[in-house]
Amino acid sequence: MRIVRSIPELRVLLKTLRKQGSRVGFVPTMGYLHEGHASLIQHCRARCDSVIASIFVNPTQFGPDEDFERYPHDLDHDQALCLKHGVTMLLIPEATELYTTGFSTFIDPGPMGQILCGSYRPGHFRGVATIVAKLLNIVQPDLAFFGQKDLQQAAIVRRMVWDLNMPVELVVAPTIRESDGLAMSSRNSYLSIRDRIRALCISRALLATANAFQKGARSASELVNTAKQLLVDLDELQYCELVDALTMDPIEGEVKRLAGLCVAGKIGKTRLIDNVLLSESADPTRLLSLVAIPD
Ligand code: PAF
Protein backbone atom coordinates (compact mmCIF):
# COMPACT_ATOMS: atom_id res chain seq x y z
CA MET A 1 0.00 0.00 0.00
CA ARG A 2 1.27 3.42 -0.91
CA ILE A 3 0.67 6.38 1.42
CA VAL A 4 0.20 9.54 -0.63
CA ARG A 5 0.33 12.94 1.02
CA SER A 6 0.01 15.31 -1.90
CA ILE A 7 -2.46 15.71 -4.74
CA PRO A 8 0.13 16.07 -7.57
CA GLU A 9 1.80 12.85 -6.40
CA LEU A 10 -1.57 11.07 -6.43
CA ARG A 11 -2.37 12.35 -9.92
CA VAL A 12 0.91 10.94 -11.30
CA LEU A 13 0.29 7.54 -9.69
CA LEU A 14 -3.31 7.45 -10.91
CA LYS A 15 -2.19 8.21 -14.45
CA THR A 16 -0.03 5.10 -14.41
CA LEU A 17 -2.90 3.00 -13.03
CA ARG A 18 -5.21 4.21 -15.78
CA LYS A 19 -2.65 3.51 -18.51
CA GLN A 20 -2.63 -0.06 -17.20
CA GLY A 21 -6.42 -0.14 -17.69
CA SER A 22 -7.12 -0.33 -13.96
CA ARG A 23 -10.72 0.21 -12.80
CA VAL A 24 -10.37 2.67 -9.95
CA GLY A 25 -12.59 2.67 -6.85
CA PHE A 26 -12.64 5.35 -4.16
CA VAL A 27 -13.57 5.23 -0.46
CA PRO A 28 -13.50 8.69 1.17
CA THR A 29 -13.29 8.72 4.98
CA MET A 30 -12.49 10.98 7.90
CA GLY A 31 -10.34 8.31 9.53
CA TYR A 32 -10.66 6.52 12.89
CA LEU A 33 -11.63 3.59 10.74
CA HIS A 34 -13.86 0.73 11.89
CA GLU A 35 -15.49 -2.35 10.37
CA GLY A 36 -17.98 -0.14 8.51
CA HIS A 37 -15.11 1.41 6.59
CA ALA A 38 -13.53 -2.02 6.15
CA SER A 39 -16.76 -3.19 4.55
CA LEU A 40 -16.73 -0.23 2.11
CA ILE A 41 -13.14 -1.11 1.18
CA GLN A 42 -14.16 -4.75 0.65
CA HIS A 43 -17.08 -3.72 -1.57
CA CYS A 44 -14.66 -1.51 -3.50
CA ARG A 45 -12.11 -4.30 -3.87
CA ALA A 46 -14.75 -6.69 -5.14
CA ARG A 47 -15.64 -4.33 -7.99
CA CYS A 48 -12.42 -2.48 -8.78
CA ASP A 49 -8.79 -3.27 -9.64
CA SER A 50 -7.40 -0.45 -7.50
CA VAL A 51 -8.76 0.87 -4.22
CA ILE A 52 -8.01 4.49 -3.34
CA ALA A 53 -9.00 5.47 0.21
CA SER A 54 -8.68 8.93 1.73
CA ILE A 55 -8.45 10.19 5.28
CA PHE A 56 -9.34 13.84 5.73
CA VAL A 57 -11.22 15.42 8.60
CA ASN A 58 -12.99 18.07 6.59
CA PRO A 59 -13.25 21.32 8.56
CA THR A 60 -16.01 22.81 6.38
CA GLN A 61 -18.56 20.17 7.37
CA PHE A 62 -18.29 20.95 11.10
CA GLY A 63 -20.23 23.73 12.80
CA PRO A 64 -18.51 26.12 15.24
CA ASP A 65 -19.77 24.20 18.32
CA GLU A 66 -19.11 20.75 16.90
CA ASP A 67 -16.35 18.21 17.48
CA PHE A 68 -13.87 19.15 14.73
CA GLU A 69 -11.05 19.83 17.20
CA ARG A 70 -11.59 16.61 19.13
CA TYR A 71 -12.59 14.31 16.24
CA PRO A 72 -10.94 10.97 17.10
CA HIS A 73 -7.88 9.85 15.16
CA ASP A 74 -5.49 6.91 15.15
CA LEU A 75 -3.42 6.95 11.98
CA ASP A 76 -1.41 3.81 12.78
CA HIS A 77 -4.60 1.80 13.27
CA ASP A 78 -6.12 3.29 10.09
CA GLN A 79 -3.07 2.44 8.00
CA ALA A 80 -3.05 -1.12 9.34
CA LEU A 81 -6.76 -1.54 8.54
CA CYS A 82 -6.27 -0.20 5.00
CA LEU A 83 -3.28 -2.47 4.45
CA LYS A 84 -5.15 -5.52 5.79
CA HIS A 85 -8.10 -4.90 3.47
CA GLY A 86 -6.06 -4.36 0.33
CA VAL A 87 -6.12 -0.60 -0.21
CA THR A 88 -3.83 0.30 -3.11
CA MET A 89 -3.24 3.94 -2.17
CA LEU A 90 -4.15 5.86 0.95
CA LEU A 91 -4.45 9.61 0.40
CA ILE A 92 -3.84 11.70 3.53
CA PRO A 93 -3.86 15.30 2.30
CA GLU A 94 -3.14 18.47 4.31
CA ALA A 95 -6.02 20.89 4.86
CA THR A 96 -3.87 23.66 3.37
CA GLU A 97 -3.64 21.76 0.10
CA LEU A 98 -7.38 21.18 -0.15
CA TYR A 99 -8.38 24.62 1.07
CA THR A 100 -5.77 26.96 -0.34
CA THR A 101 -5.62 30.64 0.64
CA GLY A 102 -8.58 32.47 -0.83
CA PHE A 103 -10.72 29.33 -1.21
CA SER A 104 -14.26 30.54 -1.88
CA THR A 105 -16.20 28.08 -4.04
CA PHE A 106 -18.75 25.82 -2.33
CA ILE A 107 -21.42 23.44 -3.56
CA ASP A 108 -24.89 24.17 -2.25
CA PRO A 109 -26.93 20.96 -2.13
CA GLY A 110 -30.21 22.92 -2.02
CA PRO A 111 -33.26 22.06 0.10
CA MET A 112 -32.11 18.45 0.63
CA GLY A 113 -29.20 19.82 2.63
CA GLN A 114 -31.43 21.82 4.96
CA ILE A 115 -33.77 19.15 6.29
CA LEU A 116 -33.17 16.37 8.87
CA CYS A 117 -29.47 16.57 9.88
CA GLY A 118 -29.16 19.77 7.86
CA SER A 119 -31.57 21.60 10.15
CA TYR A 120 -29.50 20.66 13.22
CA ARG A 121 -26.14 21.14 11.49
CA PRO A 122 -26.46 24.26 9.29
CA GLY A 123 -23.85 24.24 6.52
CA HIS A 124 -22.87 20.62 7.17
CA PHE A 125 -23.98 19.26 3.80
CA ARG A 126 -22.54 22.24 1.95
CA GLY A 127 -19.19 21.20 3.43
CA VAL A 128 -19.78 17.53 2.62
CA ALA A 129 -20.84 18.19 -0.99
CA THR A 130 -17.87 20.50 -1.51
CA ILE A 131 -15.23 18.12 -0.18
CA VAL A 132 -16.76 15.10 -1.92
CA ALA A 133 -16.82 17.00 -5.23
CA LYS A 134 -13.20 18.05 -4.71
CA LEU A 135 -12.08 14.51 -3.86
CA LEU A 136 -13.99 13.06 -6.83
CA ASN A 137 -12.30 15.64 -9.08
CA ILE A 138 -8.90 14.73 -7.67
CA VAL A 139 -9.25 10.94 -7.76
CA GLN A 140 -11.62 10.70 -10.77
CA PRO A 141 -12.65 7.19 -9.77
CA ASP A 142 -14.85 4.90 -11.82
CA LEU A 143 -16.81 4.02 -8.67
CA ALA A 144 -17.13 5.74 -5.27
CA PHE A 145 -18.41 4.02 -2.11
CA PHE A 146 -20.55 5.45 0.70
CA GLY A 147 -22.28 3.89 3.70
CA GLN A 148 -26.04 3.60 4.11
CA LYS A 149 -25.72 4.83 7.70
CA ASP A 150 -25.30 8.35 6.30
CA LEU A 151 -28.44 8.01 4.19
CA GLN A 152 -28.94 11.76 3.73
CA GLN A 153 -25.29 12.22 2.78
CA ALA A 154 -25.64 9.42 0.19
CA ALA A 155 -28.79 11.07 -1.21
CA ILE A 156 -27.08 14.47 -1.46
CA VAL A 157 -23.97 13.03 -3.13
CA ARG A 158 -26.13 11.02 -5.55
CA ARG A 159 -28.09 14.16 -6.46
CA MET A 160 -24.87 16.16 -6.89
CA VAL A 161 -23.28 13.51 -9.11
CA TRP A 162 -26.40 13.50 -11.26
CA ASP A 163 -26.95 17.27 -11.31
CA LEU A 164 -23.32 18.06 -12.12
CA ASN A 165 -22.82 15.21 -14.64
CA MET A 166 -19.96 13.71 -12.67
CA PRO A 167 -18.80 10.57 -14.48
CA VAL A 168 -18.74 8.25 -11.47
CA GLU A 169 -20.82 5.29 -10.33
CA LEU A 170 -22.00 5.79 -6.78
CA VAL A 171 -22.27 2.65 -4.66
CA VAL A 172 -24.06 2.61 -1.30
CA ALA A 173 -23.21 -0.29 1.01
CA PRO A 174 -25.24 -1.54 4.00
CA THR A 175 -24.66 -0.27 7.53
CA ILE A 176 -22.36 -2.44 9.62
CA ARG A 177 -23.44 -2.95 13.23
CA GLU A 178 -21.81 -4.06 16.46
CA SER A 179 -23.03 -7.47 17.69
CA ASP A 180 -25.55 -5.68 19.96
CA GLY A 181 -27.02 -3.68 17.04
CA LEU A 182 -25.31 -0.29 17.48
CA ALA A 183 -24.45 1.13 14.05
CA MET A 184 -20.68 1.47 13.71
CA SER A 185 -19.48 5.06 13.87
CA SER A 186 -16.22 6.75 14.75
CA ARG A 187 -18.22 8.85 17.22
CA ASN A 188 -19.24 5.75 19.23
CA SER A 189 -15.84 6.14 20.91
CA TYR A 190 -17.24 9.20 22.73
CA LEU A 191 -19.80 7.03 24.59
CA SER A 192 -19.23 5.78 28.14
CA ILE A 193 -20.26 2.16 28.79
CA ARG A 194 -23.51 3.36 30.38
CA ASP A 195 -24.29 5.72 27.50
CA ARG A 196 -23.46 3.08 24.96
CA ILE A 197 -26.14 0.82 26.47
CA ARG A 198 -28.64 3.69 26.32
CA ALA A 199 -27.72 4.27 22.67
CA LEU A 200 -29.03 0.79 21.83
CA CYS A 201 -32.61 2.11 21.97
CA ILE A 202 -31.99 3.49 18.45
CA SER A 203 -31.23 0.16 16.79
CA ARG A 204 -34.04 -1.49 18.82
CA ALA A 205 -36.48 1.13 17.55
CA LEU A 206 -35.37 0.63 13.94
CA LEU A 207 -35.62 -3.15 14.23
CA ALA A 208 -39.11 -2.95 15.70
CA THR A 209 -40.19 -0.67 12.84
CA ALA A 210 -38.68 -3.01 10.24
CA ASN A 211 -40.53 -5.93 11.87
CA ALA A 212 -43.80 -4.00 11.82
CA PHE A 213 -43.22 -3.25 8.11
CA GLN A 214 -42.50 -6.94 7.40
CA LYS A 215 -45.76 -7.84 9.12
CA GLY A 216 -47.64 -5.52 6.77
CA ALA A 217 -47.74 -2.11 8.50
CA ARG A 218 -47.70 0.59 5.79
CA SER A 219 -49.06 3.64 7.57
CA ALA A 220 -46.27 6.22 7.93
CA SER A 221 -47.59 7.56 11.25
CA GLU A 222 -47.94 4.04 12.66
CA LEU A 223 -44.38 3.15 11.64
CA VAL A 224 -42.95 6.39 13.05
CA ASN A 225 -44.86 5.86 16.33
CA THR A 226 -43.53 2.30 16.62
CA ALA A 227 -40.00 3.72 16.54
CA LYS A 228 -40.69 6.76 18.76
CA GLN A 229 -42.10 4.60 21.54
CA LEU A 230 -38.72 2.89 21.88
CA LEU A 231 -36.50 5.96 21.61
CA VAL A 232 -36.91 6.59 25.32
CA ASP A 233 -33.26 6.46 26.44
CA LEU A 234 -32.09 9.39 24.33
CA ASP A 235 -31.38 12.66 26.14
CA GLU A 236 -32.66 14.49 23.07
CA LEU A 237 -34.57 13.08 20.11
CA GLN A 238 -33.78 15.39 17.18
CA TYR A 239 -35.88 13.64 14.58
CA CYS A 240 -37.56 10.35 13.81
CA GLU A 241 -38.93 10.64 10.30
CA LEU A 242 -40.05 8.45 7.47
CA VAL A 243 -38.68 9.69 4.16
CA ASP A 244 -38.27 8.64 0.55
CA ALA A 245 -34.83 7.02 0.76
CA LEU A 246 -33.69 8.51 -2.56
CA THR A 247 -34.99 12.08 -2.32
CA MET A 248 -35.36 12.49 1.46
CA ASP A 249 -38.89 13.85 0.88
CA PRO A 250 -41.18 13.14 3.86
CA ILE A 251 -43.61 10.25 3.41
CA GLU A 252 -47.11 10.82 4.67
CA GLY A 253 -49.98 8.34 4.43
CA GLU A 254 -48.99 4.94 3.07
CA VAL A 255 -45.45 3.73 2.29
CA LYS A 256 -45.47 2.91 -1.44
CA ARG A 257 -41.84 3.43 -2.42
CA LEU A 258 -38.36 2.79 -0.99
CA ALA A 259 -38.54 4.42 2.43
CA GLY A 260 -36.02 5.18 5.13
CA LEU A 261 -36.93 5.56 8.77
CA CYS A 262 -34.27 8.03 9.93
CA VAL A 263 -33.38 8.84 13.52
CA ALA A 264 -31.01 11.37 15.07
CA GLY A 265 -30.58 12.06 18.75
CA LYS A 266 -28.19 12.83 21.50
CA ILE A 267 -26.84 10.80 24.37
CA GLY A 268 -25.10 13.36 26.52
CA LYS A 269 -23.10 15.48 24.07
CA THR A 270 -22.77 12.68 21.52
CA ARG A 271 -24.96 12.98 18.46
CA LEU A 272 -25.93 9.66 16.86
CA ILE A 273 -27.76 8.93 13.61
CA ASP A 274 -29.11 5.72 12.18
CA ASN A 275 -31.76 4.51 9.75
CA VAL A 276 -33.49 1.46 8.38
CA LEU A 277 -34.77 0.94 4.86
CA LEU A 278 -38.36 -0.21 4.52
CA SER A 279 -38.90 -2.07 1.28
CA GLU A 280 -40.17 -5.34 -0.09
CA SER A 281 -36.89 -5.79 -1.95
CA ALA A 282 -34.50 -8.45 -0.59
CA ASP A 283 -31.56 -6.04 -1.03
CA PRO A 284 -32.91 -2.50 -0.63
CA THR A 285 -29.47 -0.89 -0.14
CA ARG A 286 -28.63 -1.78 -3.74
CA LEU A 287 -31.49 0.48 -4.87
CA LEU A 288 -29.61 3.47 -3.40
CA SER A 289 -26.71 3.17 -5.82
CA LEU A 290 -26.40 5.33 -8.94
CA VAL A 291 -24.98 3.99 -12.15
CA ALA A 292 -22.69 6.38 -14.07
CA ILE A 293 -24.27 8.95 -16.36
CA PRO A 294 -23.11 8.52 -19.96
CA ASP A 295 -21.71 11.83 -21.21
O1 PAF B 1 -18.86 10.20 5.70
C1 PAF B 1 -17.77 10.76 5.92
O2 PAF B 1 -16.89 10.20 6.56
C2 PAF B 1 -17.54 12.17 5.40
O3 PAF B 1 -18.69 12.93 5.45
C3 PAF B 1 -16.91 12.19 4.01
C4 PAF B 1 -17.82 11.56 2.96
C5 PAF B 1 -15.58 11.46 4.01
C6 PAF B 1 -16.66 13.65 3.57
O4 PAF B 1 -15.81 14.30 4.45
mmCIF file with all atom_site columns, C-alpha atoms in Angstrom, residues 58-188:
data_model
loop_
_atom_site.group_PDB
_atom_site.id
_atom_site.type_symbol
_atom_site.label_atom_id
_atom_site.label_alt_id
_atom_site.label_comp_id
_atom_site.label_asym_id
_atom_site.label_entity_id
_atom_site.label_seq_id
_atom_site.pdbx_PDB_ins_code
_atom_site.Cartn_x
_atom_site.Cartn_y
_atom_site.Cartn_z
_atom_site.occupancy
_atom_site.B_iso_or_equiv
_atom_site.pdbx_formal_charge
_atom_site.auth_seq_id
_atom_site.auth_comp_id
_atom_site.auth_asym_id
_atom_site.auth_atom_id
_atom_site.pdbx_PDB_model_num
ATOM 1   C CA . ASN A 1 58  ? -12.988 18.071 6.590   1.00 0.00 ? 58  ASN A CA 1
ATOM 2   C CA . PRO A 1 59  ? -13.255 21.318 8.557   1.00 0.00 ? 59  PRO A CA 1
ATOM 3   C CA . THR A 1 60  ? -16.010 22.812 6.376   1.00 0.00 ? 60  THR A CA 1
ATOM 4   C CA . GLN A 1 61  ? -18.563 20.174 7.366   1.00 0.00 ? 61  GLN A CA 1
ATOM 5   C CA . PHE A 1 62  ? -18.291 20.946 11.102  1.00 0.00 ? 62  PHE A CA 1
ATOM 6   C CA . GLY A 1 63  ? -20.228 23.732 12.800  1.00 0.00 ? 63  GLY A CA 1
ATOM 7   C CA . PRO A 1 64  ? -18.513 26.119 15.241  1.00 0.00 ? 64  PRO A CA 1
ATOM 8   C CA . ASP A 1 65  ? -19.768 24.198 18.317  1.00 0.00 ? 65  ASP A CA 1
ATOM 9   C CA . GLU A 1 66  ? -19.106 20.748 16.898  1.00 0.00 ? 66  GLU A CA 1
ATOM 10  C CA . ASP A 1 67  ? -16.346 18.213 17.478  1.00 0.00 ? 67  ASP A CA 1
ATOM 11  C CA . PHE A 1 68  ? -13.872 19.149 14.733  1.00 0.00 ? 68  PHE A CA 1
ATOM 12  C CA . GLU A 1 69  ? -11.048 19.826 17.203  1.00 0.00 ? 69  GLU A CA 1
ATOM 13  C CA . ARG A 1 70  ? -11.589 16.610 19.128  1.00 0.00 ? 70  ARG A CA 1
ATOM 14  C CA . TYR A 1 71  ? -12.593 14.312 16.242  1.00 0.00 ? 71  TYR A CA 1
ATOM 15  C CA . PRO A 1 72  ? -10.941 10.968 17.101  1.00 0.00 ? 72  PRO A CA 1
ATOM 16  C CA . HIS A 1 73  ? -7.882  9.849  15.164  1.00 0.00 ? 73  HIS A CA 1
ATOM 17  C CA . ASP A 1 74  ? -5.490  6.908  15.148  1.00 0.00 ? 74  ASP A CA 1
ATOM 18  C CA . LEU A 1 75  ? -3.421  6.949  11.980  1.00 0.00 ? 75  LEU A CA 1
ATOM 19  C CA . ASP A 1 76  ? -1.410  3.807  12.784  1.00 0.00 ? 76  ASP A CA 1
ATOM 20  C CA . HIS A 1 77  ? -4.599  1.800  13.265  1.00 0.00 ? 77  HIS A CA 1
ATOM 21  C CA . ASP A 1 78  ? -6.117  3.294  10.088  1.00 0.00 ? 78  ASP A CA 1
ATOM 22  C CA . GLN A 1 79  ? -3.067  2.444  7.998   1.00 0.00 ? 79  GLN A CA 1
ATOM 23  C CA . ALA A 1 80  ? -3.050  -1.124 9.341   1.00 0.00 ? 80  ALA A CA 1
ATOM 24  C CA . LEU A 1 81  ? -6.761  -1.537 8.535   1.00 0.00 ? 81  LEU A CA 1
ATOM 25  C CA . CYS A 1 82  ? -6.274  -0.202 5.001   1.00 0.00 ? 82  CYS A CA 1
ATOM 26  C CA . LEU A 1 83  ? -3.278  -2.475 4.447   1.00 0.00 ? 83  LEU A CA 1
ATOM 27  C CA . LYS A 1 84  ? -5.146  -5.516 5.786   1.00 0.00 ? 84  LYS A CA 1
ATOM 28  C CA . HIS A 1 85  ? -8.097  -4.902 3.472   1.00 0.00 ? 85  HIS A CA 1
ATOM 29  C CA . GLY A 1 86  ? -6.055  -4.363 0.334   1.00 0.00 ? 86  GLY A CA 1
ATOM 30  C CA . VAL A 1 87  ? -6.118  -0.600 -0.214  1.00 0.00 ? 87  VAL A CA 1
ATOM 31  C CA . THR A 1 88  ? -3.831  0.296  -3.106  1.00 0.00 ? 88  THR A CA 1
ATOM 32  C CA . MET A 1 89  ? -3.236  3.944  -2.173  1.00 0.00 ? 89  MET A CA 1
ATOM 33  C CA . LEU A 1 90  ? -4.150  5.861  0.948   1.00 0.00 ? 90  LEU A CA 1
ATOM 34  C CA . LEU A 1 91  ? -4.446  9.613  0.405   1.00 0.00 ? 91  LEU A CA 1
ATOM 35  C CA . ILE A 1 92  ? -3.839  11.704 3.535   1.00 0.00 ? 92  ILE A CA 1
ATOM 36  C CA . PRO A 1 93  ? -3.861  15.301 2.304   1.00 0.00 ? 93  PRO A CA 1
ATOM 37  C CA . GLU A 1 94  ? -3.137  18.465 4.305   1.00 0.00 ? 94  GLU A CA 1
ATOM 38  C CA . ALA A 1 95  ? -6.021  20.892 4.862   1.00 0.00 ? 95  ALA A CA 1
ATOM 39  C CA . THR A 1 96  ? -3.873  23.665 3.369   1.00 0.00 ? 96  THR A CA 1
ATOM 40  C CA . GLU A 1 97  ? -3.641  21.756 0.102   1.00 0.00 ? 97  GLU A CA 1
ATOM 41  C CA . LEU A 1 98  ? -7.384  21.184 -0.155  1.00 0.00 ? 98  LEU A CA 1
ATOM 42  C CA . TYR A 1 99  ? -8.384  24.621 1.067   1.00 0.00 ? 99  TYR A CA 1
ATOM 43  C CA . THR A 1 100 ? -5.773  26.960 -0.335  1.00 0.00 ? 100 THR A CA 1
ATOM 44  C CA . THR A 1 101 ? -5.616  30.643 0.640   1.00 0.00 ? 101 THR A CA 1
ATOM 45  C CA . GLY A 1 102 ? -8.580  32.473 -0.829  1.00 0.00 ? 102 GLY A CA 1
ATOM 46  C CA . PHE A 1 103 ? -10.719 29.331 -1.205  1.00 0.00 ? 103 PHE A CA 1
ATOM 47  C CA . SER A 1 104 ? -14.259 30.540 -1.885  1.00 0.00 ? 104 SER A CA 1
ATOM 48  C CA . THR A 1 105 ? -16.200 28.081 -4.043  1.00 0.00 ? 105 THR A CA 1
ATOM 49  C CA . PHE A 1 106 ? -18.752 25.821 -2.334  1.00 0.00 ? 106 PHE A CA 1
ATOM 50  C CA . ILE A 1 107 ? -21.417 23.444 -3.561  1.00 0.00 ? 107 ILE A CA 1
ATOM 51  C CA . ASP A 1 108 ? -24.892 24.174 -2.246  1.00 0.00 ? 108 ASP A CA 1
ATOM 52  C CA . PRO A 1 109 ? -26.927 20.959 -2.127  1.00 0.00 ? 109 PRO A CA 1
ATOM 53  C CA . GLY A 1 110 ? -30.213 22.919 -2.024  1.00 0.00 ? 110 GLY A CA 1
ATOM 54  C CA . PRO A 1 111 ? -33.255 22.060 0.104   1.00 0.00 ? 111 PRO A CA 1
ATOM 55  C CA . MET A 1 112 ? -32.109 18.447 0.627   1.00 0.00 ? 112 MET A CA 1
ATOM 56  C CA . GLY A 1 113 ? -29.203 19.820 2.634   1.00 0.00 ? 113 GLY A CA 1
ATOM 57  C CA . GLN A 1 114 ? -31.433 21.823 4.958   1.00 0.00 ? 114 GLN A CA 1
ATOM 58  C CA . ILE A 1 115 ? -33.765 19.147 6.292   1.00 0.00 ? 115 ILE A CA 1
ATOM 59  C CA . LEU A 1 116 ? -33.170 16.369 8.869   1.00 0.00 ? 116 LEU A CA 1
ATOM 60  C CA . CYS A 1 117 ? -29.470 16.572 9.879   1.00 0.00 ? 117 CYS A CA 1
ATOM 61  C CA . GLY A 1 118 ? -29.156 19.772 7.861   1.00 0.00 ? 118 GLY A CA 1
ATOM 62  C CA . SER A 1 119 ? -31.571 21.601 10.148  1.00 0.00 ? 119 SER A CA 1
ATOM 63  C CA . TYR A 1 120 ? -29.498 20.664 13.216  1.00 0.00 ? 120 TYR A CA 1
ATOM 64  C CA . ARG A 1 121 ? -26.144 21.144 11.489  1.00 0.00 ? 121 ARG A CA 1
ATOM 65  C CA . PRO A 1 122 ? -26.458 24.261 9.293   1.00 0.00 ? 122 PRO A CA 1
ATOM 66  C CA . GLY A 1 123 ? -23.853 24.240 6.524   1.00 0.00 ? 123 GLY A CA 1
ATOM 67  C CA . HIS A 1 124 ? -22.868 20.616 7.172   1.00 0.00 ? 124 HIS A CA 1
ATOM 68  C CA . PHE A 1 125 ? -23.979 19.256 3.804   1.00 0.00 ? 125 PHE A CA 1
ATOM 69  C CA . ARG A 1 126 ? -22.539 22.239 1.953   1.00 0.00 ? 126 ARG A CA 1
ATOM 70  C CA . GLY A 1 127 ? -19.193 21.204 3.426   1.00 0.00 ? 127 GLY A CA 1
ATOM 71  C CA . VAL A 1 128 ? -19.778 17.534 2.619   1.00 0.00 ? 128 VAL A CA 1
ATOM 72  C CA . ALA A 1 129 ? -20.844 18.193 -0.987  1.00 0.00 ? 129 ALA A CA 1
ATOM 73  C CA . THR A 1 130 ? -17.871 20.496 -1.511  1.00 0.00 ? 130 THR A CA 1
ATOM 74  C CA . ILE A 1 131 ? -15.231 18.118 -0.183  1.00 0.00 ? 131 ILE A CA 1
ATOM 75  C CA . VAL A 1 132 ? -16.764 15.097 -1.925  1.00 0.00 ? 132 VAL A CA 1
ATOM 76  C CA . ALA A 1 133 ? -16.818 17.003 -5.231  1.00 0.00 ? 133 ALA A CA 1
ATOM 77  C CA . LYS A 1 134 ? -13.199 18.050 -4.707  1.00 0.00 ? 134 LYS A CA 1
ATOM 78  C CA . LEU A 1 135 ? -12.079 14.510 -3.864  1.00 0.00 ? 135 LEU A CA 1
ATOM 79  C CA . LEU A 1 136 ? -13.994 13.065 -6.831  1.00 0.00 ? 136 LEU A CA 1
ATOM 80  C CA . ASN A 1 137 ? -12.304 15.636 -9.084  1.00 0.00 ? 137 ASN A CA 1
ATOM 81  C CA . ILE A 1 138 ? -8.903  14.735 -7.670  1.00 0.00 ? 138 ILE A CA 1
ATOM 82  C CA . VAL A 1 139 ? -9.248  10.943 -7.763  1.00 0.00 ? 139 VAL A CA 1
ATOM 83  C CA . GLN A 1 140 ? -11.625 10.705 -10.770 1.00 0.00 ? 140 GLN A CA 1
ATOM 84  C CA . PRO A 1 141 ? -12.655 7.191  -9.770  1.00 0.00 ? 141 PRO A CA 1
ATOM 85  C CA . ASP A 1 142 ? -14.850 4.902  -11.820 1.00 0.00 ? 142 ASP A CA 1
ATOM 86  C CA . LEU A 1 143 ? -16.808 4.015  -8.672  1.00 0.00 ? 143 LEU A CA 1
ATOM 87  C CA . ALA A 1 144 ? -17.135 5.738  -5.271  1.00 0.00 ? 144 ALA A CA 1
ATOM 88  C CA . PHE A 1 145 ? -18.406 4.023  -2.111  1.00 0.00 ? 145 PHE A CA 1
ATOM 89  C CA . PHE A 1 146 ? -20.546 5.451  0.702   1.00 0.00 ? 146 PHE A CA 1
ATOM 90  C CA . GLY A 1 147 ? -22.283 3.895  3.701   1.00 0.00 ? 147 GLY A CA 1
ATOM 91  C CA . GLN A 1 148 ? -26.041 3.604  4.107   1.00 0.00 ? 148 GLN A CA 1
ATOM 92  C CA . LYS A 1 149 ? -25.720 4.826  7.700   1.00 0.00 ? 149 LYS A CA 1
ATOM 93  C CA . ASP A 1 150 ? -25.301 8.350  6.304   1.00 0.00 ? 150 ASP A CA 1
ATOM 94  C CA . LEU A 1 151 ? -28.439 8.012  4.195   1.00 0.00 ? 151 LEU A CA 1
ATOM 95  C CA . GLN A 1 152 ? -28.942 11.761 3.726   1.00 0.00 ? 152 GLN A CA 1
ATOM 96  C CA . GLN A 1 153 ? -25.286 12.218 2.781   1.00 0.00 ? 153 GLN A CA 1
ATOM 97  C CA . ALA A 1 154 ? -25.642 9.424  0.188   1.00 0.00 ? 154 ALA A CA 1
ATOM 98  C CA . ALA A 1 155 ? -28.793 11.075 -1.213  1.00 0.00 ? 155 ALA A CA 1
ATOM 99  C CA . ILE A 1 156 ? -27.078 14.465 -1.455  1.00 0.00 ? 156 ILE A CA 1
ATOM 100 C CA . VAL A 1 157 ? -23.968 13.034 -3.132  1.00 0.00 ? 157 VAL A CA 1
ATOM 101 C CA . ARG A 1 158 ? -26.126 11.023 -5.553  1.00 0.00 ? 158 ARG A CA 1
ATOM 102 C CA . ARG A 1 159 ? -28.095 14.160 -6.465  1.00 0.00 ? 159 ARG A CA 1
ATOM 103 C CA . MET A 1 160 ? -24.872 16.161 -6.885  1.00 0.00 ? 160 MET A CA 1
ATOM 104 C CA . VAL A 1 161 ? -23.280 13.507 -9.110  1.00 0.00 ? 161 VAL A CA 1
ATOM 105 C CA . TRP A 1 162 ? -26.401 13.497 -11.255 1.00 0.00 ? 162 TRP A CA 1
ATOM 106 C CA . ASP A 1 163 ? -26.953 17.270 -11.314 1.00 0.00 ? 163 ASP A CA 1
ATOM 107 C CA . LEU A 1 164 ? -23.322 18.064 -12.120 1.00 0.00 ? 164 LEU A CA 1
ATOM 108 C CA . ASN A 1 165 ? -22.820 15.208 -14.640 1.00 0.00 ? 165 ASN A CA 1
ATOM 109 C CA . MET A 1 166 ? -19.956 13.710 -12.675 1.00 0.00 ? 166 MET A CA 1
ATOM 110 C CA . PRO A 1 167 ? -18.800 10.566 -14.478 1.00 0.00 ? 167 PRO A CA 1
ATOM 111 C CA . VAL A 1 168 ? -18.744 8.250  -11.468 1.00 0.00 ? 168 VAL A CA 1
ATOM 112 C CA . GLU A 1 169 ? -20.819 5.294  -10.332 1.00 0.00 ? 169 GLU A CA 1
ATOM 113 C CA . LEU A 1 170 ? -21.998 5.786  -6.775  1.00 0.00 ? 170 LEU A CA 1
ATOM 114 C CA . VAL A 1 171 ? -22.272 2.652  -4.656  1.00 0.00 ? 171 VAL A CA 1
ATOM 115 C CA . VAL A 1 172 ? -24.058 2.613  -1.300  1.00 0.00 ? 172 VAL A CA 1
ATOM 116 C CA . ALA A 1 173 ? -23.211 -0.285 1.012   1.00 0.00 ? 173 ALA A CA 1
ATOM 117 C CA . PRO A 1 174 ? -25.238 -1.545 3.999   1.00 0.00 ? 174 PRO A CA 1
ATOM 118 C CA . THR A 1 175 ? -24.665 -0.268 7.530   1.00 0.00 ? 175 THR A CA 1
ATOM 119 C CA . ILE A 1 176 ? -22.362 -2.440 9.617   1.00 0.00 ? 176 ILE A CA 1
ATOM 120 C CA . ARG A 1 177 ? -23.439 -2.955 13.231  1.00 0.00 ? 177 ARG A CA 1
ATOM 121 C CA . GLU A 1 178 ? -21.806 -4.058 16.458  1.00 0.00 ? 178 GLU A CA 1
ATOM 122 C CA . SER A 1 179 ? -23.032 -7.467 17.688  1.00 0.00 ? 179 SER A CA 1
ATOM 123 C CA . ASP A 1 180 ? -25.547 -5.675 19.963  1.00 0.00 ? 180 ASP A CA 1
ATOM 124 C CA . GLY A 1 181 ? -27.019 -3.681 17.042  1.00 0.00 ? 181 GLY A CA 1
ATOM 125 C CA . LEU A 1 182 ? -25.313 -0.291 17.479  1.00 0.00 ? 182 LEU A CA 1
ATOM 126 C CA . ALA A 1 183 ? -24.445 1.129  14.047  1.00 0.00 ? 183 ALA A CA 1
ATOM 127 C CA . MET A 1 184 ? -20.683 1.470  13.705  1.00 0.00 ? 184 MET A CA 1
ATOM 128 C CA . SER A 1 185 ? -19.484 5.062  13.868  1.00 0.00 ? 185 SER A CA 1
ATOM 129 C CA . SER A 1 186 ? -16.218 6.751  14.748  1.00 0.00 ? 186 SER A CA 1
ATOM 130 C CA . ARG A 1 187 ? -18.217 8.854  17.218  1.00 0.00 ? 187 ARG A CA 1
ATOM 131 C CA . ASN A 1 188 ? -19.245 5.751  19.233  1.00 0.00 ? 188 ASN A CA 1
#
